[in-house]
Amino acid sequence: MHRHHGEDHEHDRGLSYDLPVLARRRMIRLMAGAGLIPLVGCSSEETSASSSSSSSAASSGNSSSSSSSAECATIPNETAGPYPGDGSNGVNVLKESGVVRSDITSSFGDSAGGTAEGVPLTITLTVVDAASGCGTPKKGAAVYLWHCDRDGNYSLYSEGVTDENYLRGVQETDDKGQVTFTSIFPACYSGRWPHIHFEVYGSLEDATAATSITNTSQLALPKDVCDTVYATDGYSQSVQNLSQLSLESDNIFSDGYDQQMATVTGSVEKGYTATLTVPV
């Protein structure tokens, strides 16, 4: 029987899974602070929440201003969590016809055909070559992106939506190294900061074969925008869940999130746009 993520409460795959990743990332930061290796992130953001959030709230996070840096750190690798749908934990949506798409709000194929409701969110990731200082876009790579719905449920896994595959999709990067997904703003569920999962593949062929993942990471959403979105209908549980969390207490983002904090602009009425540069 599939369990709701709230019942499978190891914060994705759990601390034992994440400790090696967290330890490695802390060691990198220590070495960088000692001047042993050059480590220049492609983005930075203060995480203090804005007390004057409005429906037109805009939040700065990841920035491409440092893309001309001589060196650039790759996006931190994170757990794919218990609901990746990539064949590593049960179902594999990547091999299904129709998974290559930009609009991921509705289910496709032989699924139930449901549509995820919520505040519109457009997600644009720019995949760049870290070895070239983030200045070279990775054309012809592929990104598989997925996240929970407005109720905090994951399609394919959570009770009530096991027959759905919405909020999952694959895109091939264009000449600018970009992929864009049309989606909805995800919920904040118990124990995790609002986030979006993604995997980077070397090619679309690799992605649809569910093989040779290059990077697995997560995108964080800024608090001021979350506060504004969660004040709307349908997100009431997210208000309480978010009040019990901070980026510093989240088991994924607690050791650093500068490279993973998206820039989010827009409004509830017109929808939001989240952008992030992804060095690989």
PDB file of C-alpha atoms in Angstrom:
ATOM      1  CA  MET A   1       0.000   0.000   0.000  1.00  0.00           C
ATOM      2  CA  HIS A   2       1.316   3.441  -0.872  1.00  0.00           C
ATOM      3  CA  ARG A   3       1.824   5.792   2.036  1.00  0.00           C
ATOM      4  CA  HIS A   4       1.320   9.539   2.138  1.00  0.00           C
ATOM      5  CA  HIS A   5       4.642  11.330   2.462  1.00  0.00           C
ATOM      6  CA  GLY A   6       3.633  12.578   5.900  1.00  0.00           C
ATOM      7  CA  GLU A   7       3.597   8.965   7.084  1.00  0.00           C
ATOM      8  CA  ASP A   8       6.920   8.188   5.459  1.00  0.00           C
ATOM      9  CA  HIS A   9       8.523  10.828   7.624  1.00  0.00           C
ATOM     10  CA  GLU A  10      12.259  10.354   7.191  1.00  0.00           C
ATOM     11  CA  HIS A  11      12.447  13.697   5.372  1.00  0.00           C
ATOM     12  CA  ASP A  12      12.777  12.120   1.940  1.00  0.00           C
ATOM     13  CA  ARG A  13      15.192   9.165   2.259  1.00  0.00           C
ATOM     14  CA  GLY A  14      16.293  10.050   5.744  1.00  0.00           C
ATOM     15  CA  LEU A  15      19.282  11.379   7.606  1.00  0.00           C
ATOM     16  CA  SER A  16      21.334   8.239   7.099  1.00  0.00           C
ATOM     17  CA  TYR A  17      21.004   8.695   3.357  1.00  0.00           C
ATOM     18  CA  ASP A  18      21.765  12.409   3.439  1.00  0.00           C
ATOM     19  CA  LEU A  19      24.708  12.464   5.887  1.00  0.00           C
ATOM     20  CA  PRO A  20      27.388  11.542   3.307  1.00  0.00           C
ATOM     21  CA  VAL A  21      26.151  14.301   1.000  1.00  0.00           C
ATOM     22  CA  LEU A  22      25.989  16.866   3.791  1.00  0.00           C
ATOM     23  CA  ALA A  23      29.411  15.927   5.137  1.00  0.00           C
ATOM     24  CA  ARG A  24      30.988  16.218   1.700  1.00  0.00           C
ATOM     25  CA  ARG A  25      29.441  19.624   1.114  1.00  0.00           C
ATOM     26  CA  ARG A  26      30.588  20.904   4.504  1.00  0.00           C
ATOM     27  CA  MET A  27      34.136  19.702   3.782  1.00  0.00           C
ATOM     28  CA  ILE A  28      34.094  21.583   0.470  1.00  0.00           C
ATOM     29  CA  ARG A  29      33.034  24.762   2.236  1.00  0.00           C
ATOM     30  CA  LEU A  30      35.756  24.367   4.877  1.00  0.00           C
ATOM     31  CA  MET A  31      38.410  23.916   2.196  1.00  0.00           C
ATOM     32  CA  ALA A  32      37.110  26.929   0.327  1.00  0.00           C
ATOM     33  CA  GLY A  33      37.230  29.051   3.475  1.00  0.00           C
ATOM     34  CA  ALA A  34      40.845  28.033   4.006  1.00  0.00           C
ATOM     35  CA  GLY A  35      41.728  29.125   0.496  1.00  0.00           C
ATOM     36  CA  LEU A  36      42.595  25.603  -0.613  1.00  0.00           C
ATOM     37  CA  ILE A  37      40.210  25.529  -3.552  1.00  0.00           C
ATOM     38  CA  PRO A  38      38.443  28.225  -5.548  1.00  0.00           C
ATOM     39  CA  LEU A  39      34.715  27.950  -4.999  1.00  0.00           C
ATOM     40  CA  VAL A  40      32.561  30.697  -6.415  1.00  0.00           C
ATOM     41  CA  GLY A  41      28.833  30.082  -6.355  1.00  0.00           C
ATOM     42  CA  CYS A  42      26.634  31.319  -9.115  1.00  0.00           C
ATOM     43  CA  SER A  43      24.121  32.832  -6.751  1.00  0.00           C
ATOM     44  CA  SER A  44      23.533  34.271  -3.303  1.00  0.00           C
ATOM     45  CA  GLU A  45      20.543  35.314  -1.277  1.00  0.00           C
ATOM     46  CA  GLU A  46      19.704  36.579   2.160  1.00  0.00           C
ATOM     47  CA  THR A  47      16.847  34.465   3.477  1.00  0.00           C
ATOM     48  CA  SER A  48      15.128  36.915   5.783  1.00  0.00           C
ATOM     49  CA  ALA A  49      11.430  37.079   5.123  1.00  0.00           C
ATOM     50  CA  SER A  50       9.932  40.333   3.936  1.00  0.00           C
ATOM     51  CA  SER A  51       7.395  41.744   6.363  1.00  0.00           C
ATOM     52  CA  SER A  52       5.699  43.657   3.585  1.00  0.00           C
ATOM     53  CA  SER A  53       4.874  40.761   1.258  1.00  0.00           C
ATOM     54  CA  SER A  54       2.054  41.548  -1.146  1.00  0.00           C
ATOM     55  CA  SER A  55       0.349  39.899  -4.063  1.00  0.00           C
ATOM     56  CA  SER A  56       3.057  41.350  -6.278  1.00  0.00           C
ATOM     57  CA  ALA A  57       5.880  40.047  -4.116  1.00  0.00           C
ATOM     58  CA  ALA A  58       9.212  39.487  -5.824  1.00  0.00           C
ATOM     59  CA  SER A  59      12.166  37.756  -4.245  1.00  0.00           C
ATOM     60  CA  SER A  60      15.780  37.638  -5.365  1.00  0.00           C
ATOM     61  CA  GLY A  61      17.683  34.398  -5.040  1.00  0.00           C
ATOM     62  CA  ASN A  62      19.866  32.796  -7.667  1.00  0.00           C
ATOM     63  CA  SER A  63      21.687  35.254  -9.892  1.00  0.00           C
ATOM     64  CA  SER A  64      23.637  34.844 -13.098  1.00  0.00           C
ATOM     65  CA  SER A  65      25.773  37.917 -12.384  1.00  0.00           C
ATOM     66  CA  SER A  66      28.718  35.721 -11.423  1.00  0.00           C
ATOM     67  CA  SER A  67      28.501  33.558 -14.558  1.00  0.00           C
ATOM     68  CA  SER A  68      31.639  35.231 -15.804  1.00  0.00           C
ATOM     69  CA  SER A  69      33.612  33.898 -12.845  1.00  0.00           C
ATOM     70  CA  ALA A  70      36.700  31.904 -13.686  1.00  0.00           C
ATOM     71  CA  GLU A  71      35.395  28.957 -11.678  1.00  0.00           C
ATOM     72  CA  CYS A  72      31.940  27.922 -10.528  1.00  0.00           C
ATOM     73  CA  ALA A  73      30.688  25.307  -8.090  1.00  0.00           C
ATOM     74  CA  THR A  74      28.346  22.629  -9.366  1.00  0.00           C
ATOM     75  CA  ILE A  75      24.803  22.523  -7.990  1.00  0.00           C
ATOM     76  CA  PRO A  76      24.756  20.625  -4.672  1.00  0.00           C
ATOM     77  CA  ASN A  77      23.672  17.015  -5.048  1.00  0.00           C
ATOM     78  CA  GLU A  78      20.669  16.069  -2.919  1.00  0.00           C
ATOM     79  CA  THR A  79      18.459  13.071  -2.311  1.00  0.00           C
ATOM     80  CA  ALA A  80      15.775  12.456  -4.920  1.00  0.00           C
ATOM     81  CA  GLY A  81      13.473  11.625  -2.008  1.00  0.00           C
ATOM     82  CA  PRO A  82      11.044   8.741  -1.741  1.00  0.00           C
ATOM     83  CA  TYR A  83       8.859   9.821  -4.675  1.00  0.00           C
ATOM     84  CA  PRO A  84      11.113  10.318  -7.716  1.00  0.00           C
ATOM     85  CA  GLY A  85       9.143   8.245 -10.208  1.00  0.00           C
ATOM     86  CA  ASP A  86      12.362   7.546 -12.113  1.00  0.00           C
ATOM     87  CA  GLY A  87      12.436   3.792 -11.536  1.00  0.00           C
ATOM     88  CA  SER A  88      14.747   3.981  -8.532  1.00  0.00           C
ATOM     89  CA  ASN A  89      11.864   3.583  -6.099  1.00  0.00           C
ATOM     90  CA  GLY A  90       9.077   1.669  -7.778  1.00  0.00           C
ATOM     91  CA  VAL A  91       7.252   3.325 -10.684  1.00  0.00           C
ATOM     92  CA  ASN A  92       9.092   4.790 -13.682  1.00  0.00           C
ATOM     93  CA  VAL A  93       7.331   7.660 -15.428  1.00  0.00           C
ATOM     94  CA  LEU A  94      10.361   8.524 -17.562  1.00  0.00           C
ATOM     95  CA  LYS A  95       9.753   5.685 -20.000  1.00  0.00           C
ATOM     96  CA  GLU A  96       6.122   6.620 -20.582  1.00  0.00           C
ATOM     97  CA  SER A  97       5.086   8.270 -23.825  1.00  0.00           C
ATOM     98  CA  GLY A  98       4.152  11.878 -23.164  1.00  0.00           C
ATOM     99  CA  VAL A  99       6.571  12.591 -20.326  1.00  0.00           C
ATOM    100  CA  VAL A 100       8.530  15.003 -22.554  1.00  0.00           C
ATOM    101  CA  ARG A 101       6.428  18.130 -22.131  1.00  0.00           C
ATOM    102  CA  SER A 102       6.546  21.683 -20.823  1.00  0.00           C
ATOM    103  CA  ASP A 103       3.080  21.893 -19.217  1.00  0.00           C
ATOM    104  CA  ILE A 104       3.057  19.483 -16.283  1.00  0.00           C
ATOM    105  CA  THR A 105      -0.140  20.592 -14.572  1.00  0.00           C
ATOM    106  CA  SER A 106      -2.204  17.661 -15.903  1.00  0.00           C
ATOM    107  CA  SER A 107      -1.703  13.904 -16.020  1.00  0.00           C
ATOM    108  CA  PHE A 108      -0.951  12.239 -19.348  1.00  0.00           C
ATOM    109  CA  GLY A 109      -1.215   8.845 -20.979  1.00  0.00           C
ATOM    110  CA  ASP A 110      -3.383   6.199 -19.347  1.00  0.00           C
ATOM    111  CA  SER A 111      -3.447   7.991 -16.000  1.00  0.00           C
ATOM    112  CA  ALA A 112      -6.646   9.282 -14.433  1.00  0.00           C
ATOM    113  CA  GLY A 113      -6.400  12.570 -16.303  1.00  0.00           C
ATOM    114  CA  GLY A 114      -6.541  14.865 -13.308  1.00  0.00           C
ATOM    115  CA  THR A 115      -5.217  18.414 -13.205  1.00  0.00           C
ATOM    116  CA  ALA A 116      -3.330  19.908 -10.271  1.00  0.00           C
ATOM    117  CA  GLU A 117      -4.978  23.054  -8.913  1.00  0.00           C
ATOM    118  CA  GLY A 118      -3.086  25.963  -7.416  1.00  0.00           C
ATOM    119  CA  VAL A 119      -1.435  29.325  -8.012  1.00  0.00           C
ATOM    120  CA  PRO A 120       0.299  29.203 -11.430  1.00  0.00           C
ATOM    121  CA  LEU A 121       4.077  28.843 -11.391  1.00  0.00           C
ATOM    122  CA  THR A 122       6.430  28.855 -14.379  1.00  0.00           C
ATOM    123  CA  ILE A 123       9.807  27.255 -13.647  1.00  0.00           C
ATOM    124  CA  THR A 124      12.849  28.041 -15.805  1.00  0.00           C
ATOM    125  CA  LEU A 125      16.168  26.303 -15.156  1.00  0.00           C
ATOM    126  CA  THR A 126      19.334  27.319 -16.990  1.00  0.00           C
ATOM    127  CA  VAL A 127      21.837  24.475 -17.135  1.00  0.00           C
ATOM    128  CA  VAL A 128      25.437  25.663 -17.539  1.00  0.00           C
ATOM    129  CA  ASP A 129      28.894  24.122 -17.608  1.00  0.00           C
ATOM    130  CA  ALA A 130      30.546  24.637 -14.216  1.00  0.00           C
ATOM    131  CA  ALA A 131      34.005  23.844 -15.604  1.00  0.00           C
ATOM    132  CA  SER A 132      33.809  26.857 -17.896  1.00  0.00           C
ATOM    133  CA  GLY A 133      32.875  29.196 -15.061  1.00  0.00           C
ATOM    134  CA  CYS A 134      29.130  28.893 -15.671  1.00  0.00           C
ATOM    135  CA  GLY A 135      29.531  30.828 -18.899  1.00  0.00           C
ATOM    136  CA  THR A 136      28.704  28.033 -21.320  1.00  0.00           C
ATOM    137  CA  PRO A 137      25.109  26.786 -21.607  1.00  0.00           C
ATOM    138  CA  LYS A 138      24.612  23.018 -21.738  1.00  0.00           C
ATOM    139  CA  LYS A 139      22.652  22.659 -24.952  1.00  0.00           C
ATOM    140  CA  GLY A 140      21.062  19.264 -25.552  1.00  0.00           C
ATOM    141  CA  ALA A 141      21.036  18.192 -21.901  1.00  0.00           C
ATOM    142  CA  ALA A 142      17.743  17.190 -20.298  1.00  0.00           C
ATOM    143  CA  VAL A 143      15.961  17.955 -17.031  1.00  0.00           C
ATOM    144  CA  TYR A 144      13.367  15.817 -15.277  1.00  0.00           C
ATOM    145  CA  LEU A 145      11.397  17.944 -12.791  1.00  0.00           C
ATOM    146  CA  TRP A 146       8.745  16.971 -10.231  1.00  0.00           C
ATOM    147  CA  HIS A 147       7.113  18.294  -7.066  1.00  0.00           C
ATOM    148  CA  CYS A 148       4.113  17.874  -4.772  1.00  0.00           C
ATOM    149  CA  ASP A 149       0.665  19.354  -5.402  1.00  0.00           C
ATOM    150  CA  ARG A 150      -1.289  21.970  -3.435  1.00  0.00           C
ATOM    151  CA  ASP A 151      -2.213  19.359  -0.813  1.00  0.00           C
ATOM    152  CA  GLY A 152       1.371  18.174  -0.386  1.00  0.00           C
ATOM    153  CA  ASN A 153       0.776  14.935  -2.294  1.00  0.00           C
ATOM    154  CA  TYR A 154       3.059  13.371  -4.899  1.00  0.00           C
ATOM    155  CA  SER A 155       1.444  11.821  -7.959  1.00  0.00           C
ATOM    156  CA  LEU A 156       2.113   8.091  -8.475  1.00  0.00           C
ATOM    157  CA  TYR A 157       2.731   7.600  -4.732  1.00  0.00           C
ATOM    158  CA  SER A 158       0.414   9.468  -2.363  1.00  0.00           C
ATOM    159  CA  GLU A 159      -2.987   8.097  -1.387  1.00  0.00           C
ATOM    160  CA  GLY A 160      -5.670   9.325  -3.747  1.00  0.00           C
ATOM    161  CA  VAL A 161      -3.299  10.277  -6.581  1.00  0.00           C
ATOM    162  CA  THR A 162      -1.510   7.008  -7.310  1.00  0.00           C
ATOM    163  CA  ASP A 163      -3.252   6.916 -10.701  1.00  0.00           C
ATOM    164  CA  GLU A 164      -2.092  10.439 -11.563  1.00  0.00           C
ATOM    165  CA  ASN A 165       1.280  11.521 -12.968  1.00  0.00           C
ATOM    166  CA  TYR A 166       0.822  15.266 -12.970  1.00  0.00           C
ATOM    167  CA  LEU A 167       3.565  17.681 -11.844  1.00  0.00           C
ATOM    168  CA  ARG A 168       6.204  15.539 -13.564  1.00  0.00           C
ATOM    169  CA  GLY A 169       7.895  16.178 -16.887  1.00  0.00           C
ATOM    170  CA  VAL A 170      11.067  16.180 -18.961  1.00  0.00           C
ATOM    171  CA  GLN A 171      12.465  18.910 -21.196  1.00  0.00           C
ATOM    172  CA  GLU A 172      15.549  19.130 -23.410  1.00  0.00           C
ATOM    173  CA  THR A 173      17.684  22.235 -22.909  1.00  0.00           C
ATOM    174  CA  ASP A 174      17.720  24.763 -25.764  1.00  0.00           C
ATOM    175  CA  ASP A 175      20.593  26.819 -27.168  1.00  0.00           C
ATOM    176  CA  LYS A 176      20.630  28.871 -23.958  1.00  0.00           C
ATOM    177  CA  GLY A 177      20.728  25.761 -21.804  1.00  0.00           C
ATOM    178  CA  GLN A 178      17.193  26.469 -20.623  1.00  0.00           C
ATOM    179  CA  VAL A 179      14.123  24.393 -19.885  1.00  0.00           C
ATOM    180  CA  THR A 180      10.751  25.833 -18.898  1.00  0.00           C
ATOM    181  CA  PHE A 181       7.877  24.089 -17.142  1.00  0.00           C
ATOM    182  CA  THR A 182       4.348  25.368 -16.601  1.00  0.00           C
ATOM    183  CA  SER A 183       3.129  24.188 -13.208  1.00  0.00           C
ATOM    184  CA  ILE A 184       1.520  25.253  -9.925  1.00  0.00           C
ATOM    185  CA  PHE A 185       3.058  26.488  -6.686  1.00  0.00           C
ATOM    186  CA  PRO A 186       3.773  23.447  -4.482  1.00  0.00           C
ATOM    187  CA  ALA A 187       2.581  23.079  -0.908  1.00  0.00           C
ATOM    188  CA  CYS A 188       4.694  23.101   2.216  1.00  0.00           C
ATOM    189  CA  TYR A 189       4.212  19.689   3.765  1.00  0.00           C
ATOM    190  CA  SER A 190       5.195  18.625   7.251  1.00  0.00           C
ATOM    191  CA  GLY A 191       8.939  18.470   7.858  1.00  0.00           C
ATOM    192  CA  ARG A 192      10.209  20.003   4.591  1.00  0.00           C
ATOM    193  CA  TRP A 193      10.803  23.504   3.315  1.00  0.00           C
ATOM    194  CA  PRO A 194       8.868  24.252   0.072  1.00  0.00           C
ATOM    195  CA  HIS A 195      10.939  22.782  -2.743  1.00  0.00           C
ATOM    196  CA  ILE A 196      11.038  21.355  -6.255  1.00  0.00           C
ATOM    197  CA  HIS A 197      13.041  18.274  -7.263  1.00  0.00           C
ATOM    198  CA  PHE A 198      14.990  17.905 -10.488  1.00  0.00           C
ATOM    199  CA  GLU A 199      17.470  15.570 -12.171  1.00  0.00           C
ATOM    200  CA  VAL A 200      19.863  16.583 -14.942  1.00  0.00           C
ATOM    201  CA  TYR A 201      20.756  14.123 -17.696  1.00  0.00           C
ATOM    202  CA  GLY A 202      23.379  14.354 -20.411  1.00  0.00           C
ATOM    203  CA  SER A 203      20.768  13.986 -23.141  1.00  0.00           C
ATOM    204  CA  LEU A 204      17.056  13.547 -23.720  1.00  0.00           C
ATOM    205  CA  GLU A 205      17.762   9.961 -24.728  1.00  0.00           C
ATOM    206  CA  ASP A 206      19.350   9.306 -21.330  1.00  0.00           C
ATOM    207  CA  ALA A 207      16.436  10.919 -19.518  1.00  0.00           C
ATOM    208  CA  THR A 208      13.728   8.912 -21.274  1.00  0.00           C
ATOM    209  CA  ALA A 209      15.753   5.749 -20.738  1.00  0.00           C
ATOM    210  CA  ALA A 210      16.068   6.657 -17.051  1.00  0.00           C
ATOM    211  CA  THR A 211      19.820   6.163 -17.095  1.00  0.00           C
ATOM    212  CA  SER A 212      23.043   8.102 -16.459  1.00  0.00           C
ATOM    213  CA  ILE A 213      21.803  10.874 -14.168  1.00  0.00           C
ATOM    214  CA  THR A 214      24.355  13.696 -14.101  1.00  0.00           C
ATOM    215  CA  ASN A 215      23.042  15.646 -11.101  1.00  0.00           C
ATOM    216  CA  THR A 216      20.157  15.390  -8.640  1.00  0.00           C
ATOM    217  CA  SER A 217      19.177  18.480  -6.684  1.00  0.00           C
ATOM    218  CA  GLN A 218      16.352  20.558  -5.243  1.00  0.00           C
ATOM    219  CA  LEU A 219      15.174  24.123  -5.748  1.00  0.00           C
ATOM    220  CA  ALA A 220      14.112  26.144  -2.692  1.00  0.00           C
ATOM    221  CA  LEU A 221      11.321  28.722  -2.739  1.00  0.00           C
ATOM    222  CA  PRO A 222      11.668  32.040  -0.830  1.00  0.00           C
ATOM    223  CA  LYS A 223       9.615  32.573   2.314  1.00  0.00           C
ATOM    224  CA  ASP A 224       8.026  35.902   1.423  1.00  0.00           C
ATOM    225  CA  VAL A 225       6.489  34.495  -1.737  1.00  0.00           C
ATOM    226  CA  CYS A 226       5.432  31.308   0.056  1.00  0.00           C
ATOM    227  CA  ASP A 227       3.664  33.393   2.705  1.00  0.00           C
ATOM    228  CA  THR A 228       1.753  35.267   0.026  1.00  0.00           C
ATOM    229  CA  VAL A 229       0.752  32.151  -1.929  1.00  0.00           C
ATOM    230  CA  TYR A 230      -0.208  30.157   1.141  1.00  0.00           C
ATOM    231  CA  ALA A 231      -2.635  32.890   2.206  1.00  0.00           C
ATOM    232  CA  THR A 232      -4.818  31.954  -0.790  1.00  0.00           C
ATOM    233  CA  ASP A 233      -7.552  29.322  -0.943  1.00  0.00           C
ATOM    234  CA  GLY A 234      -6.417  25.716  -0.900  1.00  0.00           C
ATOM    235  CA  TYR A 235      -3.079  26.216   0.849  1.00  0.00           C
ATOM    236  CA  SER A 236      -4.264  26.573   4.459  1.00  0.00           C
ATOM    237  CA  GLN A 237      -2.324  23.552   5.776  1.00  0.00           C
ATOM    238  CA  SER A 238       0.869  24.961   4.267  1.00  0.00           C
ATOM    239  CA  VAL A 239       0.588  28.039   6.514  1.00  0.00           C
ATOM    240  CA  GLN A 240       0.854  25.922   9.649  1.00  0.00           C
ATOM    241  CA  ASN A 241       3.558  23.648   8.231  1.00  0.00           C
ATOM    242  CA  LEU A 242       5.735  26.563   7.132  1.00  0.00           C
ATOM    243  CA  SER A 243       5.422  28.249  10.526  1.00  0.00           C
ATOM    244  CA  GLN A 244       7.171  25.257  12.078  1.00  0.00           C
ATOM    245  CA  LEU A 245      10.132  25.322   9.680  1.00  0.00           C
ATOM    246  CA  SER A 246      13.100  27.392   8.628  1.00  0.00           C
ATOM    247  CA  LEU A 247      15.711  26.964   5.933  1.00  0.00           C
ATOM    248  CA  GLU A 248      18.234  26.479   8.713  1.00  0.00           C
ATOM    249  CA  SER A 249      16.253  23.596  10.225  1.00  0.00           C
ATOM    250  CA  ASP A 250      15.413  21.868   6.942  1.00  0.00           C
ATOM    251  CA  ASN A 251      17.467  18.694   6.616  1.00  0.00           C
ATOM    252  CA  ILE A 252      18.314  19.421   2.962  1.00  0.00           C
ATOM    253  CA  PHE A 253      18.949  23.171   2.929  1.00  0.00           C
ATOM    254  CA  SER A 254      20.335  23.594   6.454  1.00  0.00           C
ATOM    255  CA  ASP A 255      23.968  23.315   5.332  1.00  0.00           C
ATOM    256  CA  GLY A 256      23.626  25.962   2.621  1.00  0.00           C
ATOM    257  CA  TYR A 257      21.141  26.943  -0.067  1.00  0.00           C
ATOM    258  CA  ASP A 258      22.618  29.928  -1.922  1.00  0.00           C
ATOM    259  CA  GLN A 259      22.844  27.998  -5.174  1.00  0.00           C
ATOM    260  CA  GLN A 260      19.409  26.455  -4.742  1.00  0.00           C
ATOM    261  CA  MET A 261      17.283  29.467  -3.811  1.00  0.00           C
ATOM    262  CA  ALA A 262      15.235  30.447  -6.837  1.00  0.00           C
ATOM    263  CA  THR A 263      14.518  33.978  -7.934  1.00  0.00           C
ATOM    264  CA  VAL A 264      10.731  34.294  -7.863  1.00  0.00           C
ATOM    265  CA  THR A 265       8.754  37.170  -9.347  1.00  0.00           C
ATOM    266  CA  GLY A 266       5.089  37.768 -10.107  1.00  0.00           C
ATOM    267  CA  SER A 267       1.802  37.835  -8.244  1.00  0.00           C
ATOM    268  CA  VAL A 268      -1.030  35.574  -7.181  1.00  0.00           C
ATOM    269  CA  GLU A 269      -3.293  37.110  -9.814  1.00  0.00           C
ATOM    270  CA  LYS A 270      -0.887  36.774 -12.742  1.00  0.00           C
ATOM    271  CA  GLY A 271       1.114  33.796 -11.545  1.00  0.00           C
ATOM    272  CA  TYR A 272       4.753  33.497 -10.511  1.00  0.00           C
ATOM    273  CA  THR A 273       7.980  32.729 -12.333  1.00  0.00           C
ATOM    274  CA  ALA A 274      10.847  30.901 -10.616  1.00  0.00           C
ATOM    275  CA  THR A 275      14.304  30.896 -12.191  1.00  0.00           C
ATOM    276  CA  LEU A 276      17.498  29.129 -11.191  1.00  0.00           C
ATOM    277  CA  THR A 277      20.927  28.659 -12.752  1.00  0.00           C
ATOM    278  CA  VAL A 278      22.074  25.038 -12.499  1.00  0.00           C
ATOM    279  CA  PRO A 279      25.848  24.516 -12.903  1.00  0.00           C
ATOM    280  CA  VAL A 280      26.734  20.899 -13.725  1.00  0.00           C
TER     281      VAL A 280
END
